[in-house]
Amino acid sequence: MHKVYLSLGANIGDRHASMSAALEMLEKAVGRVVRQSSMIETEPWGFESENMFLNMCVAVDTQLSPQQLLVATQEIERRLGRKAKSSGGVYADRLIDIDILLYDDISINTPELTIPHPHMRERDFVMRPLMEILDDATVSAMFV
């Protein structure tokens, strides 16, 4: 069993419903959600929009490999109406966004997937909810 930490965000449509649906789908497709942060409302990051985000983080126990996890989270995004992922640093409003932040204590750097998430430490909307659910050992390891 692997411990993964995911960030969820939504800023258009029924944001609460999108987050709830994503949580249900994660339980079915990825594994048991063992910890869940509170939802916070935040300004858009990296682009201009009048739509505020809801953001949260979850810890999930999974048997999926990192690549399988990526496929599963992207499929959940598609099923919830997400058309395309951001690319080349161009961000836009989204119905749902699921990012893989941490996967056990491994590091991966491929064109498709980078773990730990390369921008998580500079994003308060990720770090605030993530710090709510991390255990002390994981926090210590992150900042070594």
PDB file of C-alpha atoms in Angstrom:
ATOM      1  CA  MET A   1       0.000   0.000   0.000  1.00  0.00           C
ATOM      2  CA  HIS A   2       1.260   3.470  -0.900  1.00  0.00           C
ATOM      3  CA  LYS A   3       0.450   6.830   0.720  1.00  0.00           C
ATOM      4  CA  VAL A   4      -0.254   9.631  -1.743  1.00  0.00           C
ATOM      5  CA  TYR A   5      -1.151  13.258  -1.183  1.00  0.00           C
ATOM      6  CA  LEU A   6      -3.324  15.039  -3.717  1.00  0.00           C
ATOM      7  CA  SER A   7      -4.414  18.635  -4.171  1.00  0.00           C
ATOM      8  CA  LEU A   8      -7.926  19.357  -5.458  1.00  0.00           C
ATOM      9  CA  GLY A   9      -9.185  22.661  -6.784  1.00  0.00           C
ATOM     10  CA  ALA A  10     -12.214  24.074  -8.603  1.00  0.00           C
ATOM     11  CA  ASN A  11     -13.223  27.612  -9.533  1.00  0.00           C
ATOM     12  CA  ILE A  12     -16.166  27.360 -11.928  1.00  0.00           C
ATOM     13  CA  GLY A  13     -19.515  25.619 -11.811  1.00  0.00           C
ATOM     14  CA  ASP A  14     -20.761  24.178  -8.539  1.00  0.00           C
ATOM     15  CA  ARG A  15     -17.362  24.030  -6.836  1.00  0.00           C
ATOM     16  CA  HIS A  16     -18.564  22.149  -3.756  1.00  0.00           C
ATOM     17  CA  ALA A  17     -20.334  19.526  -5.877  1.00  0.00           C
ATOM     18  CA  SER A  18     -17.229  19.091  -8.054  1.00  0.00           C
ATOM     19  CA  MET A  19     -15.024  18.580  -4.999  1.00  0.00           C
ATOM     20  CA  SER A  20     -17.488  16.106  -3.447  1.00  0.00           C
ATOM     21  CA  ALA A  21     -17.802  14.163  -6.695  1.00  0.00           C
ATOM     22  CA  ALA A  22     -14.008  14.061  -7.065  1.00  0.00           C
ATOM     23  CA  LEU A  23     -13.663  12.666  -3.530  1.00  0.00           C
ATOM     24  CA  GLU A  24     -16.212   9.930  -4.242  1.00  0.00           C
ATOM     25  CA  MET A  25     -14.488   9.043  -7.505  1.00  0.00           C
ATOM     26  CA  LEU A  26     -11.061   8.972  -5.836  1.00  0.00           C
ATOM     27  CA  GLU A  27     -12.419   6.474  -3.282  1.00  0.00           C
ATOM     28  CA  LYS A  28     -13.629   4.204  -6.095  1.00  0.00           C
ATOM     29  CA  ALA A  29     -10.759   4.540  -8.575  1.00  0.00           C
ATOM     30  CA  VAL A  30      -7.688   5.265  -6.430  1.00  0.00           C
ATOM     31  CA  GLY A  31      -8.134   4.073  -2.854  1.00  0.00           C
ATOM     32  CA  ARG A  32      -9.304   4.960   0.620  1.00  0.00           C
ATOM     33  CA  VAL A  33      -9.154   8.661   1.502  1.00  0.00           C
ATOM     34  CA  VAL A  34      -7.577   8.511   4.964  1.00  0.00           C
ATOM     35  CA  ARG A  35      -7.198  12.229   5.683  1.00  0.00           C
ATOM     36  CA  GLN A  36      -8.909  15.275   4.263  1.00  0.00           C
ATOM     37  CA  SER A  37      -8.118  18.945   4.849  1.00  0.00           C
ATOM     38  CA  SER A  38     -10.659  21.681   5.187  1.00  0.00           C
ATOM     39  CA  MET A  39     -11.663  23.499   2.001  1.00  0.00           C
ATOM     40  CA  ILE A  40     -10.252  26.982   1.617  1.00  0.00           C
ATOM     41  CA  GLU A  41     -11.260  29.721  -0.795  1.00  0.00           C
ATOM     42  CA  THR A  42      -8.346  31.320  -2.639  1.00  0.00           C
ATOM     43  CA  GLU A  43      -7.518  33.731  -5.428  1.00  0.00           C
ATOM     44  CA  PRO A  44      -6.517  32.256  -8.808  1.00  0.00           C
ATOM     45  CA  TRP A  45      -2.787  31.592  -9.076  1.00  0.00           C
ATOM     46  CA  GLY A  46      -0.875  32.186 -12.298  1.00  0.00           C
ATOM     47  CA  PHE A  47      -3.749  33.778 -14.239  1.00  0.00           C
ATOM     48  CA  GLU A  48      -6.438  36.448 -13.983  1.00  0.00           C
ATOM     49  CA  SER A  49     -10.010  35.421 -13.189  1.00  0.00           C
ATOM     50  CA  GLU A  50     -12.897  36.794 -11.184  1.00  0.00           C
ATOM     51  CA  ASN A  51     -13.715  33.232 -10.054  1.00  0.00           C
ATOM     52  CA  MET A  52     -12.380  32.225  -6.644  1.00  0.00           C
ATOM     53  CA  PHE A  53     -11.023  28.709  -6.104  1.00  0.00           C
ATOM     54  CA  LEU A  54     -11.965  26.122  -3.554  1.00  0.00           C
ATOM     55  CA  ASN A  55      -8.874  24.097  -2.654  1.00  0.00           C
ATOM     56  CA  MET A  56      -8.184  21.140  -0.405  1.00  0.00           C
ATOM     57  CA  CYS A  57      -5.747  18.266   0.023  1.00  0.00           C
ATOM     58  CA  VAL A  58      -6.313  14.594   0.730  1.00  0.00           C
ATOM     59  CA  ALA A  59      -4.167  11.641   1.763  1.00  0.00           C
ATOM     60  CA  VAL A  60      -5.063   8.396   0.022  1.00  0.00           C
ATOM     61  CA  ASP A  61      -3.907   4.822   0.531  1.00  0.00           C
ATOM     62  CA  THR A  62      -3.525   3.243  -2.899  1.00  0.00           C
ATOM     63  CA  GLN A  63      -2.146   0.201  -4.632  1.00  0.00           C
ATOM     64  CA  LEU A  64      -1.755   2.119  -7.899  1.00  0.00           C
ATOM     65  CA  SER A  65       1.665   2.901  -9.319  1.00  0.00           C
ATOM     66  CA  PRO A  66       2.486   6.592  -9.867  1.00  0.00           C
ATOM     67  CA  GLN A  67       1.662   6.283 -13.585  1.00  0.00           C
ATOM     68  CA  GLN A  68      -1.613   4.466 -12.862  1.00  0.00           C
ATOM     69  CA  LEU A  69      -2.458   7.182 -10.333  1.00  0.00           C
ATOM     70  CA  LEU A  70      -1.855   9.880 -12.938  1.00  0.00           C
ATOM     71  CA  VAL A  71      -4.142   8.112 -15.417  1.00  0.00           C
ATOM     72  CA  ALA A  72      -6.838   7.643 -12.752  1.00  0.00           C
ATOM     73  CA  THR A  73      -6.802  11.297 -11.633  1.00  0.00           C
ATOM     74  CA  GLN A  74      -6.870  12.551 -15.218  1.00  0.00           C
ATOM     75  CA  GLU A  75      -9.829  10.272 -15.953  1.00  0.00           C
ATOM     76  CA  ILE A  76     -11.694  11.668 -12.929  1.00  0.00           C
ATOM     77  CA  GLU A  77     -11.020  15.202 -14.204  1.00  0.00           C
ATOM     78  CA  ARG A  78     -12.357  14.260 -17.652  1.00  0.00           C
ATOM     79  CA  ARG A  79     -15.461  12.604 -16.192  1.00  0.00           C
ATOM     80  CA  LEU A  80     -16.159  15.779 -14.208  1.00  0.00           C
ATOM     81  CA  GLY A  81     -15.943  17.911 -17.352  1.00  0.00           C
ATOM     82  CA  ARG A  82     -12.320  19.018 -17.519  1.00  0.00           C
ATOM     83  CA  LYS A  83     -11.346  19.452 -21.169  1.00  0.00           C
ATOM     84  CA  ALA A  84      -7.572  19.974 -21.017  1.00  0.00           C
ATOM     85  CA  LYS A  85      -4.736  20.233 -18.512  1.00  0.00           C
ATOM     86  CA  SER A  86      -2.732  23.437 -18.306  1.00  0.00           C
ATOM     87  CA  SER A  87       0.352  23.358 -20.471  1.00  0.00           C
ATOM     88  CA  GLY A  88       3.404  25.540 -20.825  1.00  0.00           C
ATOM     89  CA  GLY A  89       2.507  27.520 -17.715  1.00  0.00           C
ATOM     90  CA  VAL A  90      -0.792  28.709 -19.216  1.00  0.00           C
ATOM     91  CA  TYR A  91      -3.526  28.371 -16.589  1.00  0.00           C
ATOM     92  CA  ALA A  92      -7.273  28.890 -16.924  1.00  0.00           C
ATOM     93  CA  ASP A  93     -10.523  28.464 -15.009  1.00  0.00           C
ATOM     94  CA  ARG A  94     -11.356  24.835 -14.303  1.00  0.00           C
ATOM     95  CA  LEU A  95     -14.220  22.678 -13.137  1.00  0.00           C
ATOM     96  CA  ILE A  96     -11.778  20.425 -11.268  1.00  0.00           C
ATOM     97  CA  ASP A  97      -8.044  20.036 -10.939  1.00  0.00           C
ATOM     98  CA  ILE A  98      -6.319  17.121  -9.218  1.00  0.00           C
ATOM     99  CA  ASP A  99      -2.561  17.276  -8.739  1.00  0.00           C
ATOM    100  CA  ILE A 100      -0.319  14.561  -7.340  1.00  0.00           C
ATOM    101  CA  LEU A 101       1.815  16.198  -4.650  1.00  0.00           C
ATOM    102  CA  LEU A 102       3.619  13.324  -2.933  1.00  0.00           C
ATOM    103  CA  TYR A 103       3.821   9.563  -3.429  1.00  0.00           C
ATOM    104  CA  ASP A 104       5.444   7.791  -0.491  1.00  0.00           C
ATOM    105  CA  ASP A 105       8.937   9.278  -0.340  1.00  0.00           C
ATOM    106  CA  ILE A 106       9.842   8.778  -3.997  1.00  0.00           C
ATOM    107  CA  SER A 107      10.953  11.293  -6.595  1.00  0.00           C
ATOM    108  CA  ILE A 108       9.950  11.037 -10.243  1.00  0.00           C
ATOM    109  CA  ASN A 109      10.850  13.413 -13.045  1.00  0.00           C
ATOM    110  CA  THR A 110       9.436  12.480 -16.438  1.00  0.00           C
ATOM    111  CA  PRO A 111       7.790  14.610 -19.130  1.00  0.00           C
ATOM    112  CA  GLU A 112       4.367  13.338 -17.927  1.00  0.00           C
ATOM    113  CA  LEU A 113       4.844  13.340 -14.170  1.00  0.00           C
ATOM    114  CA  THR A 114       6.994  15.052 -11.552  1.00  0.00           C
ATOM    115  CA  ILE A 115       6.799  13.992  -7.903  1.00  0.00           C
ATOM    116  CA  PRO A 116       7.071  15.779  -5.548  1.00  0.00           C
ATOM    117  CA  HIS A 117       4.957  18.362  -7.368  1.00  0.00           C
ATOM    118  CA  PRO A 118       7.480  20.975  -8.558  1.00  0.00           C
ATOM    119  CA  HIS A 119       5.453  24.058  -7.562  1.00  0.00           C
ATOM    120  CA  MET A 120       3.691  22.949  -4.398  1.00  0.00           C
ATOM    121  CA  ARG A 121       5.975  24.813  -1.963  1.00  0.00           C
ATOM    122  CA  GLU A 122       5.369  28.147  -3.694  1.00  0.00           C
ATOM    123  CA  ARG A 123       1.588  27.758  -3.633  1.00  0.00           C
ATOM    124  CA  ASP A 124      -0.052  28.724  -0.360  1.00  0.00           C
ATOM    125  CA  PHE A 125      -3.340  27.232  -1.593  1.00  0.00           C
ATOM    126  CA  VAL A 126      -1.577  23.852  -1.642  1.00  0.00           C
ATOM    127  CA  MET A 127       0.657  24.125   1.406  1.00  0.00           C
ATOM    128  CA  ARG A 128      -1.966  25.400   3.858  1.00  0.00           C
ATOM    129  CA  PRO A 129      -4.352  22.456   3.408  1.00  0.00           C
ATOM    130  CA  LEU A 130      -1.473  19.999   2.951  1.00  0.00           C
ATOM    131  CA  MET A 131       0.049  20.949   6.308  1.00  0.00           C
ATOM    132  CA  GLU A 132      -3.310  20.139   7.955  1.00  0.00           C
ATOM    133  CA  ILE A 133      -3.066  16.477   6.950  1.00  0.00           C
ATOM    134  CA  LEU A 134       0.654  15.646   6.894  1.00  0.00           C
ATOM    135  CA  ASP A 135       2.152  13.615   9.684  1.00  0.00           C
ATOM    136  CA  ASP A 136       5.267  14.929  11.471  1.00  0.00           C
ATOM    137  CA  ALA A 137       7.649  12.490   9.759  1.00  0.00           C
ATOM    138  CA  THR A 138       6.465  13.522   6.301  1.00  0.00           C
ATOM    139  CA  VAL A 139       6.772  17.227   7.172  1.00  0.00           C
ATOM    140  CA  SER A 140      10.327  16.659   8.429  1.00  0.00           C
ATOM    141  CA  ALA A 141      11.283  14.744   5.292  1.00  0.00           C
ATOM    142  CA  MET A 142       9.845  17.466   3.030  1.00  0.00           C
ATOM    143  CA  PHE A 143      12.046  20.166   4.501  1.00  0.00           C
ATOM    144  CA  VAL A 144      15.360  18.295   4.708  1.00  0.00           C
TER     145      VAL A 144
END
